[in-house]
Amino acid sequence: MKNTMEYQGYVGTVEFSEEDRVFFGKVLGIRSLLSYEGTTGEELINDFHGVIDDYLAMCKEKKMKPEKAYKGSFNIRISPDLHKKLAIQAIANNMSLNSYIEKTLNAAIA
């Protein structure tokens, strides 16, 4: 069982409250708080889809650009020494630092 689900490019959590006997979750990676719930898995999925559909409809109605959770860029803080080592490796591989780090990260999760 996985603890996330995806719809229209948005990822949401899946949790269960034993006390309330309800599944619930929230959309990850955006500032807007979009939450959903259901007493069955099917209800949870339907509510998740409905929340995303409602959010996109509201954005369209208000002529707002919907937030995207994973834009393909993020900032990290590393030591100057590690930064230097990565830059040297990128140059040695005839790659940009960005391309080298992307390749390295892809290898790490493969």
PDB file of N, CA and C in Angstrom:
ATOM      1  N   MET A   1       0.846  -1.178   0.000  1.00  0.00           N
ATOM      2  CA  MET A   1       0.000   0.000   0.000  1.00  0.00           C
ATOM      3  C   MET A   1       0.889   1.237   0.000  1.00  0.00           C
ATOM      4  N   LYS A   2       0.574   2.183  -0.860  1.00  0.00           N
ATOM      5  CA  LYS A   2       1.326   3.429  -0.846  1.00  0.00           C
ATOM      6  C   LYS A   2       0.516   4.504  -0.132  1.00  0.00           C
ATOM      7  N   ASN A   3       1.216   5.528   0.323  1.00  0.00           N
ATOM      8  CA  ASN A   3       0.578   6.562   1.127  1.00  0.00           C
ATOM      9  C   ASN A   3       0.347   7.855   0.363  1.00  0.00           C
ATOM     10  N   THR A   4       0.386   7.777  -0.956  1.00  0.00           N
ATOM     11  CA  THR A   4       0.094   8.940  -1.793  1.00  0.00           C
ATOM     12  C   THR A   4      -0.768   8.507  -2.967  1.00  0.00           C
ATOM     13  N   MET A   5      -1.390   9.486  -3.574  1.00  0.00           N
ATOM     14  CA  MET A   5      -2.128   9.257  -4.819  1.00  0.00           C
ATOM     15  C   MET A   5      -1.941  10.478  -5.701  1.00  0.00           C
ATOM     16  N   GLU A   6      -2.174  10.313  -6.997  1.00  0.00           N
ATOM     17  CA  GLU A   6      -1.919  11.393  -7.944  1.00  0.00           C
ATOM     18  C   GLU A   6      -3.109  11.581  -8.872  1.00  0.00           C
ATOM     19  N   TYR A   7      -3.381  12.841  -9.191  1.00  0.00           N
ATOM     20  CA  TYR A   7      -4.465  13.187 -10.116  1.00  0.00           C
ATOM     21  C   TYR A   7      -4.124  14.518 -10.759  1.00  0.00           C
ATOM     22  N   GLN A   8      -4.148  14.562 -12.068  1.00  0.00           N
ATOM     23  CA  GLN A   8      -3.882  15.769 -12.858  1.00  0.00           C
ATOM     24  C   GLN A   8      -2.571  16.463 -12.447  1.00  0.00           C
ATOM     25  N   GLY A   9      -1.568  15.658 -12.122  1.00  0.00           N
ATOM     26  CA  GLY A   9      -0.265  16.209 -11.768  1.00  0.00           C
ATOM     27  C   GLY A   9      -0.112  16.616 -10.314  1.00  0.00           C
ATOM     28  N   TYR A  10      -1.155  16.490  -9.519  1.00  0.00           N
ATOM     29  CA  TYR A  10      -1.101  16.827  -8.099  1.00  0.00           C
ATOM     30  C   TYR A  10      -0.977  15.542  -7.280  1.00  0.00           C
ATOM     31  N   VAL A  11      -0.178  15.609  -6.226  1.00  0.00           N
ATOM     32  CA  VAL A  11       0.045  14.455  -5.365  1.00  0.00           C
ATOM     33  C   VAL A  11      -0.586  14.738  -4.010  1.00  0.00           C
ATOM     34  N   GLY A  12      -1.316  13.765  -3.496  1.00  0.00           N
ATOM     35  CA  GLY A  12      -1.958  13.915  -2.200  1.00  0.00           C
ATOM     36  C   GLY A  12      -1.605  12.768  -1.272  1.00  0.00           C
ATOM     37  N   THR A  13      -1.664  13.040   0.013  1.00  0.00           N
ATOM     38  CA  THR A  13      -1.373  12.031   1.018  1.00  0.00           C
ATOM     39  C   THR A  13      -2.592  11.157   1.276  1.00  0.00           C
ATOM     40  N   VAL A  14      -2.339   9.993   1.854  1.00  0.00           N
ATOM     41  CA  VAL A  14      -3.400   9.091   2.294  1.00  0.00           C
ATOM     42  C   VAL A  14      -3.095   8.718   3.739  1.00  0.00           C
ATOM     43  N   GLU A  15      -3.985   9.090   4.635  1.00  0.00           N
ATOM     44  CA  GLU A  15      -3.822   8.758   6.050  1.00  0.00           C
ATOM     45  C   GLU A  15      -5.142   8.209   6.579  1.00  0.00           C
ATOM     46  N   PHE A  16      -5.069   7.586   7.739  1.00  0.00           N
ATOM     47  CA  PHE A  16      -6.277   7.022   8.341  1.00  0.00           C
ATOM     48  C   PHE A  16      -6.346   7.394   9.814  1.00  0.00           C
ATOM     49  N   SER A  17      -7.510   7.859  10.230  1.00  0.00           N
ATOM     50  CA  SER A  17      -7.748   8.144  11.643  1.00  0.00           C
ATOM     51  C   SER A  17      -8.579   7.000  12.213  1.00  0.00           C
ATOM     52  N   GLU A  18      -7.944   6.193  13.066  1.00  0.00           N
ATOM     53  CA  GLU A  18      -8.657   5.082  13.690  1.00  0.00           C
ATOM     54  C   GLU A  18      -9.784   5.598  14.590  1.00  0.00           C
ATOM     55  N   GLU A  19      -9.479   6.691  15.291  1.00  0.00           N
ATOM     56  CA  GLU A  19     -10.467   7.274  16.208  1.00  0.00           C
ATOM     57  C   GLU A  19     -11.725   7.720  15.467  1.00  0.00           C
ATOM     58  N   ASP A  20     -11.535   8.409  14.330  1.00  0.00           N
ATOM     59  CA  ASP A  20     -12.678   8.913  13.563  1.00  0.00           C
ATOM     60  C   ASP A  20     -13.166   7.923  12.506  1.00  0.00           C
ATOM     61  N   ARG A  21     -12.387   6.884  12.271  1.00  0.00           N
ATOM     62  CA  ARG A  21     -12.694   5.882  11.252  1.00  0.00           C
ATOM     63  C   ARG A  21     -12.889   6.523   9.882  1.00  0.00           C
ATOM     64  N   VAL A  22     -11.922   7.373   9.528  1.00  0.00           N
ATOM     65  CA  VAL A  22     -12.002   8.086   8.249  1.00  0.00           C
ATOM     66  C   VAL A  22     -10.614   8.178   7.623  1.00  0.00           C
ATOM     67  N   PHE A  23     -10.584   8.033   6.316  1.00  0.00           N
ATOM     68  CA  PHE A  23      -9.373   8.299   5.548  1.00  0.00           C
ATOM     69  C   PHE A  23      -9.341   9.792   5.263  1.00  0.00           C
ATOM     70  N   PHE A  24      -8.144  10.374   5.232  1.00  0.00           N
ATOM     71  CA  PHE A  24      -8.038  11.799   4.936  1.00  0.00           C
ATOM     72  C   PHE A  24      -6.681  12.078   4.301  1.00  0.00           C
ATOM     73  N   GLY A  25      -6.549  13.266   3.748  1.00  0.00           N
ATOM     74  CA  GLY A  25      -5.272  13.646   3.167  1.00  0.00           C
ATOM     75  C   GLY A  25      -5.276  15.099   2.751  1.00  0.00           C
ATOM     76  N   LYS A  26      -4.111  15.514   2.231  1.00  0.00           N
ATOM     77  CA  LYS A  26      -3.986  16.874   1.720  1.00  0.00           C
ATOM     78  C   LYS A  26      -3.069  16.850   0.508  1.00  0.00           C
ATOM     79  N   VAL A  27      -3.231  17.847  -0.343  1.00  0.00           N
ATOM     80  CA  VAL A  27      -2.399  17.975  -1.538  1.00  0.00           C
ATOM     81  C   VAL A  27      -1.031  18.509  -1.114  1.00  0.00           C
ATOM     82  N   LEU A  28       0.008  17.883  -1.611  1.00  0.00           N
ATOM     83  CA  LEU A  28       1.378  18.236  -1.261  1.00  0.00           C
ATOM     84  C   LEU A  28       1.982  19.251  -2.222  1.00  0.00           C
ATOM     85  N   GLY A  29       2.901  20.055  -1.710  1.00  0.00           N
ATOM     86  CA  GLY A  29       3.751  20.873  -2.553  1.00  0.00           C
ATOM     87  C   GLY A  29       3.178  22.185  -3.047  1.00  0.00           C
ATOM     88  N   ILE A  30       2.002  22.579  -2.560  1.00  0.00           N
ATOM     89  CA  ILE A  30       1.455  23.877  -2.951  1.00  0.00           C
ATOM     90  C   ILE A  30       1.088  24.644  -1.680  1.00  0.00           C
ATOM     91  N   ARG A  31       1.015  25.963  -1.803  1.00  0.00           N
ATOM     92  CA  ARG A  31       0.690  26.787  -0.631  1.00  0.00           C
ATOM     93  C   ARG A  31      -0.776  26.680  -0.237  1.00  0.00           C
ATOM     94  N   SER A  32      -1.654  26.523  -1.213  1.00  0.00           N
ATOM     95  CA  SER A  32      -3.087  26.400  -0.905  1.00  0.00           C
ATOM     96  C   SER A  32      -3.324  25.114  -0.123  1.00  0.00           C
ATOM     97  N   LEU A  33      -4.198  25.188   0.881  1.00  0.00           N
ATOM     98  CA  LEU A  33      -4.530  23.994   1.649  1.00  0.00           C
ATOM     99  C   LEU A  33      -5.724  23.316   0.992  1.00  0.00           C
ATOM    100  N   LEU A  34      -5.466  22.195   0.371  1.00  0.00           N
ATOM    101  CA  LEU A  34      -6.516  21.398  -0.256  1.00  0.00           C
ATOM    102  C   LEU A  34      -6.548  20.066   0.469  1.00  0.00           C
ATOM    103  N   SER A  35      -7.638  19.813   1.195  1.00  0.00           N
ATOM    104  CA  SER A  35      -7.762  18.572   1.954  1.00  0.00           C
ATOM    105  C   SER A  35      -9.019  17.833   1.515  1.00  0.00           C
ATOM    106  N   TYR A  36      -9.065  16.558   1.854  1.00  0.00           N
ATOM    107  CA  TYR A  36     -10.162  15.692   1.411  1.00  0.00           C
ATOM    108  C   TYR A  36     -10.281  14.543   2.411  1.00  0.00           C
ATOM    109  N   GLU A  37     -11.411  13.834   2.345  1.00  0.00           N
ATOM    110  CA  GLU A  37     -11.617  12.702   3.254  1.00  0.00           C
ATOM    111  C   GLU A  37     -12.661  11.764   2.684  1.00  0.00           C
ATOM    112  N   GLY A  38     -12.759  10.601   3.294  1.00  0.00           N
ATOM    113  CA  GLY A  38     -13.762   9.616   2.915  1.00  0.00           C
ATOM    114  C   GLY A  38     -13.744   8.445   3.873  1.00  0.00           C
ATOM    115  N   THR A  39     -14.871   7.783   4.009  1.00  0.00           N
ATOM    116  CA  THR A  39     -14.929   6.624   4.908  1.00  0.00           C
ATOM    117  C   THR A  39     -14.498   5.339   4.207  1.00  0.00           C
ATOM    118  N   THR A  40     -14.387   5.381   2.884  1.00  0.00           N
ATOM    119  CA  THR A  40     -13.867   4.250   2.111  1.00  0.00           C
ATOM    120  C   THR A  40     -12.790   4.766   1.170  1.00  0.00           C
ATOM    121  N   GLY A  41     -12.030   3.852   0.640  1.00  0.00           N
ATOM    122  CA  GLY A  41     -11.007   4.240  -0.325  1.00  0.00           C
ATOM    123  C   GLY A  41     -11.608   4.940  -1.536  1.00  0.00           C
ATOM    124  N   GLU A  42     -12.722   4.428  -2.002  1.00  0.00           N
ATOM    125  CA  GLU A  42     -13.378   5.043  -3.165  1.00  0.00           C
ATOM    126  C   GLU A  42     -13.852   6.460  -2.854  1.00  0.00           C
ATOM    127  N   GLU A  43     -14.422   6.667  -1.672  1.00  0.00           N
ATOM    128  CA  GLU A  43     -14.851   8.016  -1.274  1.00  0.00           C
ATOM    129  C   GLU A  43     -13.655   8.963  -1.186  1.00  0.00           C
ATOM    130  N   LEU A  44     -12.543   8.461  -0.652  1.00  0.00           N
ATOM    131  CA  LEU A  44     -11.337   9.285  -0.542  1.00  0.00           C
ATOM    132  C   LEU A  44     -10.851   9.707  -1.923  1.00  0.00           C
ATOM    133  N   ILE A  45     -10.771   8.772  -2.842  1.00  0.00           N
ATOM    134  CA  ILE A  45     -10.321   9.074  -4.208  1.00  0.00           C
ATOM    135  C   ILE A  45     -11.261  10.075  -4.865  1.00  0.00           C
ATOM    136  N   ASN A  46     -12.556   9.848  -4.743  1.00  0.00           N
ATOM    137  CA  ASN A  46     -13.533  10.757  -5.354  1.00  0.00           C
ATOM    138  C   ASN A  46     -13.430  12.168  -4.776  1.00  0.00           C
ATOM    139  N   ASP A  47     -13.247  12.264  -3.464  1.00  0.00           N
ATOM    140  CA  ASP A  47     -13.136  13.585  -2.841  1.00  0.00           C
ATOM    141  C   ASP A  47     -11.835  14.262  -3.260  1.00  0.00           C
ATOM    142  N   PHE A  48     -10.747  13.488  -3.342  1.00  0.00           N
ATOM    143  CA  PHE A  48      -9.463  14.016  -3.811  1.00  0.00           C
ATOM    144  C   PHE A  48      -9.611  14.586  -5.218  1.00  0.00           C
ATOM    145  N   HIS A  49     -10.192  13.827  -6.114  1.00  0.00           N
ATOM    146  CA  HIS A  49     -10.410  14.298  -7.485  1.00  0.00           C
ATOM    147  C   HIS A  49     -11.300  15.539  -7.495  1.00  0.00           C
ATOM    148  N   GLY A  50     -12.339  15.528  -6.685  1.00  0.00           N
ATOM    149  CA  GLY A  50     -13.251  16.671  -6.622  1.00  0.00           C
ATOM    150  C   GLY A  50     -12.563  17.935  -6.131  1.00  0.00           C
ATOM    151  N   VAL A  51     -11.699  17.796  -5.131  1.00  0.00           N
ATOM    152  CA  VAL A  51     -10.972  18.960  -4.597  1.00  0.00           C
ATOM    153  C   VAL A  51     -10.070  19.552  -5.676  1.00  0.00           C
ATOM    154  N   ILE A  52      -9.377  18.690  -6.416  1.00  0.00           N
ATOM    155  CA  ILE A  52      -8.501  19.176  -7.493  1.00  0.00           C
ATOM    156  C   ILE A  52      -9.334  19.830  -8.592  1.00  0.00           C
ATOM    157  N   ASP A  53     -10.412  19.182  -9.002  1.00  0.00           N
ATOM    158  CA  ASP A  53     -11.279  19.749 -10.043  1.00  0.00           C
ATOM    159  C   ASP A  53     -11.840  21.099  -9.607  1.00  0.00           C
ATOM    160  N   ASP A  54     -12.292  21.201  -8.352  1.00  0.00           N
ATOM    161  CA  ASP A  54     -12.825  22.467  -7.832  1.00  0.00           C
ATOM    162  C   ASP A  54     -11.746  23.550  -7.795  1.00  0.00           C
ATOM    163  N   TYR A  55     -10.542  23.183  -7.373  1.00  0.00           N
ATOM    164  CA  TYR A  55      -9.428  24.135  -7.312  1.00  0.00           C
ATOM    165  C   TYR A  55      -9.113  24.671  -8.708  1.00  0.00           C
ATOM    166  N   LEU A  56      -9.032  23.782  -9.687  1.00  0.00           N
ATOM    167  CA  LEU A  56      -8.722  24.210 -11.059  1.00  0.00           C
ATOM    168  C   LEU A  56      -9.844  25.069 -11.635  1.00  0.00           C
ATOM    169  N   ALA A  57     -11.095  24.726 -11.328  1.00  0.00           N
ATOM    170  CA  ALA A  57     -12.237  25.524 -11.799  1.00  0.00           C
ATOM    171  C   ALA A  57     -12.219  26.911 -11.164  1.00  0.00           C
ATOM    172  N   MET A  58     -11.904  26.984  -9.862  1.00  0.00           N
ATOM    173  CA  MET A  58     -11.837  28.277  -9.176  1.00  0.00           C
ATOM    174  C   MET A  58     -10.733  29.142  -9.783  1.00  0.00           C
ATOM    175  N   CYS A  59      -9.577  28.531 -10.048  1.00  0.00           N
ATOM    176  CA  CYS A  59      -8.465  29.280 -10.648  1.00  0.00           C
ATOM    177  C   CYS A  59      -8.868  29.823 -12.017  1.00  0.00           C
ATOM    178  N   LYS A  60      -9.543  28.999 -12.788  1.00  0.00           N
ATOM    179  CA  LYS A  60      -9.987  29.431 -14.124  1.00  0.00           C
ATOM    180  C   LYS A  60     -10.987  30.570 -14.006  1.00  0.00           C
ATOM    181  N   GLU A  61     -11.940  30.430 -13.090  1.00  0.00           N
ATOM    182  CA  GLU A  61     -12.969  31.450 -12.885  1.00  0.00           C
ATOM    183  C   GLU A  61     -12.358  32.782 -12.453  1.00  0.00           C
ATOM    184  N   LYS A  62     -11.359  32.722 -11.570  1.00  0.00           N
ATOM    185  CA  LYS A  62     -10.715  33.939 -11.064  1.00  0.00           C
ATOM    186  C   LYS A  62      -9.527  34.384 -11.922  1.00  0.00           C
ATOM    187  N   LYS A  63      -9.339  33.685 -13.043  1.00  0.00           N
ATOM    188  CA  LYS A  63      -8.232  33.991 -13.963  1.00  0.00           C
ATOM    189  C   LYS A  63      -6.879  33.973 -13.242  1.00  0.00           C
ATOM    190  N   MET A  64      -6.720  32.974 -12.365  1.00  0.00           N
ATOM    191  CA  MET A  64      -5.469  32.767 -11.635  1.00  0.00           C
ATOM    192  C   MET A  64      -4.745  31.567 -12.247  1.00  0.00           C
ATOM    193  N   LYS A  65      -3.439  31.601 -12.188  1.00  0.00           N
ATOM    194  CA  LYS A  65      -2.665  30.459 -12.647  1.00  0.00           C
ATOM    195  C   LYS A  65      -2.593  29.442 -11.497  1.00  0.00           C
ATOM    196  N   PRO A  66      -3.046  28.199 -11.714  1.00  0.00           N
ATOM    197  CA  PRO A  66      -2.991  27.204 -10.634  1.00  0.00           C
ATOM    198  C   PRO A  66      -1.539  26.911 -10.243  1.00  0.00           C
ATOM    199  N   GLU A  67      -1.328  26.718  -8.950  1.00  0.00           N
ATOM    200  CA  GLU A  67       0.005  26.341  -8.484  1.00  0.00           C
ATOM    201  C   GLU A  67       0.329  24.941  -8.969  1.00  0.00           C
ATOM    202  N   LYS A  68       1.566  24.741  -9.332  1.00  0.00           N
ATOM    203  CA  LYS A  68       2.065  23.412  -9.655  1.00  0.00           C
ATOM    204  C   LYS A  68       3.055  23.039  -8.583  1.00  0.00           C
ATOM    205  N   ALA A  69       2.912  21.848  -8.052  1.00  0.00           N
ATOM    206  CA  ALA A  69       3.736  21.436  -6.921  1.00  0.00           C
ATOM    207  C   ALA A  69       5.191  21.209  -7.297  1.00  0.00           C
ATOM    208  N   TYR A  70       5.414  20.608  -8.403  1.00  0.00           N
ATOM    209  CA  TYR A  70       6.780  20.228  -8.750  1.00  0.00           C
ATOM    210  C   TYR A  70       7.141  20.851 -10.092  1.00  0.00           C
ATOM    211  N   LYS A  71       7.797  21.998 -10.003  1.00  0.00           N
ATOM    212  CA  LYS A  71       8.116  22.807 -11.176  1.00  0.00           C
ATOM    213  C   LYS A  71       9.422  22.386 -11.831  1.00  0.00           C
ATOM    214  N   GLY A  72      10.199  21.557 -11.154  1.00  0.00           N
ATOM    215  CA  GLY A  72      11.467  21.120 -11.710  1.00  0.00           C
ATOM    216  C   GLY A  72      12.656  21.915 -11.210  1.00  0.00           C
ATOM    217  N   SER A  73      12.427  22.763 -10.226  1.00  0.00           N
ATOM    218  CA  SER A  73      13.559  23.494  -9.656  1.00  0.00           C
ATOM    219  C   SER A  73      13.367  23.582  -8.147  1.00  0.00           C
ATOM    220  N   PHE A  74      14.498  23.533  -7.435  1.00  0.00           N
ATOM    221  CA  PHE A  74      14.477  23.707  -5.996  1.00  0.00           C
ATOM    222  C   PHE A  74      15.859  24.141  -5.549  1.00  0.00           C
ATOM    223  N   ASN A  75      15.922  24.791  -4.424  1.00  0.00           N
ATOM    224  CA  ASN A  75      17.197  25.265  -3.885  1.00  0.00           C
ATOM    225  C   ASN A  75      17.640  24.345  -2.761  1.00  0.00           C
ATOM    226  N   ILE A  76      18.941  24.079  -2.729  1.00  0.00           N
ATOM    227  CA  ILE A  76      19.503  23.321  -1.620  1.00  0.00           C
ATOM    228  C   ILE A  76      20.713  24.066  -1.085  1.00  0.00           C
ATOM    229  N   ARG A  77      21.024  23.831   0.167  1.00  0.00           N
ATOM    230  CA  ARG A  77      22.212  24.430   0.774  1.00  0.00           C
ATOM    231  C   ARG A  77      23.205  23.316   1.050  1.00  0.00           C
ATOM    232  N   ILE A  78      24.397  23.476   0.522  1.00  0.00           N
ATOM    233  CA  ILE A  78      25.467  22.504   0.735  1.00  0.00           C
ATOM    234  C   ILE A  78      26.727  23.251   1.134  1.00  0.00           C
ATOM    235  N   SER A  79      27.694  22.518   1.616  1.00  0.00           N
ATOM    236  CA  SER A  79      28.939  23.161   2.029  1.00  0.00           C
ATOM    237  C   SER A  79      29.693  23.671   0.794  1.00  0.00           C
ATOM    238  N   PRO A  80      30.476  24.715   0.949  1.00  0.00           N
ATOM    239  CA  PRO A  80      31.291  25.209  -0.163  1.00  0.00           C
ATOM    240  C   PRO A  80      32.218  24.125  -0.719  1.00  0.00           C
ATOM    241  N   ASP A  81      32.732  23.262   0.158  1.00  0.00           N
ATOM    242  CA  ASP A  81      33.623  22.196  -0.297  1.00  0.00           C
ATOM    243  C   ASP A  81      32.890  21.211  -1.209  1.00  0.00           C
ATOM    244  N   LEU A  82      31.681  20.807  -0.819  1.00  0.00           N
ATOM    245  CA  LEU A  82      30.902  19.910  -1.665  1.00  0.00           C
ATOM    246  C   LEU A  82      30.542  20.585  -2.980  1.00  0.00           C
ATOM    247  N   HIS A  83      30.168  21.857  -2.927  1.00  0.00           N
ATOM    248  CA  HIS A  83      29.847  22.624  -4.132  1.00  0.00           C
ATOM    249  C   HIS A  83      31.039  22.584  -5.102  1.00  0.00           C
ATOM    250  N   LYS A  84      32.222  22.827  -4.568  1.00  0.00           N
ATOM    251  CA  LYS A  84      33.449  22.819  -5.379  1.00  0.00           C
ATOM    252  C   LYS A  84      33.680  21.438  -5.996  1.00  0.00           C
ATOM    253  N   LYS A  85      33.553  20.385  -5.207  1.00  0.00           N
ATOM    254  CA  LYS A  85      33.770  19.025  -5.711  1.00  0.00           C
ATOM    255  C   LYS A  85      32.780  18.671  -6.816  1.00  0.00           C
ATOM    256  N   LEU A  86      31.527  19.052  -6.636  1.00  0.00           N
ATOM    257  CA  LEU A  86      30.514  18.785  -7.649  1.00  0.00           C
ATOM    258  C   LEU A  86      30.808  19.556  -8.936  1.00  0.00           C
ATOM    259  N   ALA A  87      31.201  20.811  -8.790  1.00  0.00           N
ATOM    260  CA  ALA A  87      31.526  21.628  -9.969  1.00  0.00           C
ATOM    261  C   ALA A  87      32.707  21.021 -10.729  1.00  0.00           C
ATOM    262  N   ILE A  88      33.722  20.550 -10.017  1.00  0.00           N
ATOM    263  CA  ILE A  88      34.889  19.933 -10.664  1.00  0.00           C
ATOM    264  C   ILE A  88      34.476  18.656 -11.395  1.00  0.00           C
ATOM    265  N   GLN A  89      33.628  17.842 -10.767  1.00  0.00           N
ATOM    266  CA  GLN A  89      33.149  16.619 -11.411  1.00  0.00           C
ATOM    267  C   GLN A  89      32.325  16.939 -12.666  1.00  0.00           C
ATOM    268  N   ALA A  90      31.506  17.972 -12.582  1.00  0.00           N
ATOM    269  CA  ALA A  90      30.706  18.369 -13.739  1.00  0.00           C
ATOM    270  C   ALA A  90      31.610  18.786 -14.889  1.00  0.00           C
ATOM    271  N   ILE A  91      32.612  19.602 -14.602  1.00  0.00           N
ATOM    272  CA  ILE A  91      33.554  20.045 -15.632  1.00  0.00           C
ATOM    273  C   ILE A  91      34.290  18.844 -16.213  1.00  0.00           C
ATOM    274  N   ALA A  92      34.736  17.927 -15.348  1.00  0.00           N
ATOM    275  CA  ALA A  92      35.464  16.742 -15.802  1.00  0.00           C
ATOM    276  C   ALA A  92      34.606  15.866 -16.709  1.00  0.00           C
ATOM    277  N   ASN A  93      33.299  15.912 -16.532  1.00  0.00           N
ATOM    278  CA  ASN A  93      32.370  15.138 -17.362  1.00  0.00           C
ATOM    279  C   ASN A  93      31.773  15.960 -18.503  1.00  0.00           C
ATOM    280  N   ASN A  94      32.333  17.164 -18.703  1.00  0.00           N
ATOM    281  CA  ASN A  94      31.878  18.057 -19.769  1.00  0.00           C
ATOM    282  C   ASN A  94      30.369  18.318 -19.681  1.00  0.00           C
ATOM    283  N   MET A  95      29.919  18.603 -18.445  1.00  0.00           N
ATOM    284  CA  MET A  95      28.506  18.846 -18.197  1.00  0.00           C
ATOM    285  C   MET A  95      28.350  20.119 -17.382  1.00  0.00           C
ATOM    286  N   SER A  96      27.159  20.703 -17.460  1.00  0.00           N
ATOM    287  CA  SER A  96      26.868  21.803 -16.547  1.00  0.00           C
ATOM    288  C   SER A  96      26.671  21.221 -15.155  1.00  0.00           C
ATOM    289  N   LEU A  97      26.828  22.054 -14.143  1.00  0.00           N
ATOM    290  CA  LEU A  97      26.621  21.596 -12.774  1.00  0.00           C
ATOM    291  C   LEU A  97      25.190  21.084 -12.604  1.00  0.00           C
ATOM    292  N   ASN A  98      24.229  21.784 -13.177  1.00  0.00           N
ATOM    293  CA  ASN A  98      22.831  21.375 -13.085  1.00  0.00           C
ATOM    294  C   ASN A  98      22.620  19.989 -13.698  1.00  0.00           C
ATOM    295  N   SER A  99      23.164  19.763 -14.899  1.00  0.00           N
ATOM    296  CA  SER A  99      23.016  18.464 -15.567  1.00  0.00           C
ATOM    297  C   SER A  99      23.695  17.354 -14.785  1.00  0.00           C
ATOM    298  N   TYR A 100      24.867  17.657 -14.233  1.00  0.00           N
ATOM    299  CA  TYR A 100      25.594  16.656 -13.459  1.00  0.00           C
ATOM    300  C   TYR A 100      24.806  16.257 -12.211  1.00  0.00           C
ATOM    301  N   ILE A 101      24.259  17.241 -11.509  1.00  0.00           N
ATOM    302  CA  ILE A 101      23.489  16.940 -10.302  1.00  0.00           C
ATOM    303  C   ILE A 101      22.215  16.179 -10.659  1.00  0.00           C
ATOM    304  N   GLU A 102      21.555  16.557 -11.739  1.00  0.00           N
ATOM    305  CA  GLU A 102      20.353  15.831 -12.165  1.00  0.00           C
ATOM    306  C   GLU A 102      20.681  14.375 -12.473  1.00  0.00           C
ATOM    307  N   LYS A 103      21.771  14.149 -13.203  1.00  0.00           N
ATOM    308  CA  LYS A 103      22.202  12.783 -13.522  1.00  0.00           C
ATOM    309  C   LYS A 103      22.505  12.001 -12.240  1.00  0.00           C
ATOM    310  N   THR A 104      23.194  12.632 -11.310  1.00  0.00           N
ATOM    311  CA  THR A 104      23.556  11.993 -10.042  1.00  0.00           C
ATOM    312  C   THR A 104      22.311  11.651  -9.227  1.00  0.00           C
ATOM    313  N   LEU A 105      21.362  12.561  -9.170  1.00  0.00           N
ATOM    314  CA  LEU A 105      20.126  12.304  -8.426  1.00  0.00           C
ATOM    315  C   LEU A 105      19.309  11.188  -9.071  1.00  0.00           C
ATOM    316  N   ASN A 106      19.248  11.180 -10.393  1.00  0.00           N
ATOM    317  CA  ASN A 106      18.537  10.093 -11.088  1.00  0.00           C
ATOM    318  C   ASN A 106      19.164   8.749 -10.777  1.00  0.00           C
ATOM    319  N   ALA A 107      20.482   8.686 -10.755  1.00  0.00           N
ATOM    320  CA  ALA A 107      21.177   7.440 -10.425  1.00  0.00           C
ATOM    321  C   ALA A 107      20.887   7.016  -8.983  1.00  0.00           C
ATOM    322  N   ALA A 108      20.756   7.989  -8.087  1.00  0.00           N
ATOM    323  CA  ALA A 108      20.521   7.688  -6.672  1.00  0.00           C
ATOM    324  C   ALA A 108      19.138   7.076  -6.439  1.00  0.00           C
ATOM    325  N   ILE A 109      18.143   7.442  -7.237  1.00  0.00           N
ATOM    326  CA  ILE A 109      16.795   6.914  -7.014  1.00  0.00           C
ATOM    327  C   ILE A 109      16.473   5.728  -7.911  1.00  0.00           C
ATOM    328  N   ALA A 110      17.362   5.400  -8.843  1.00  0.00           N
ATOM    329  CA  ALA A 110      17.117   4.255  -9.759  1.00  0.00           C
ATOM    330  C   ALA A 110      17.255   2.927  -9.048  1.00  0.00           C
TER     331      ALA A 110
END
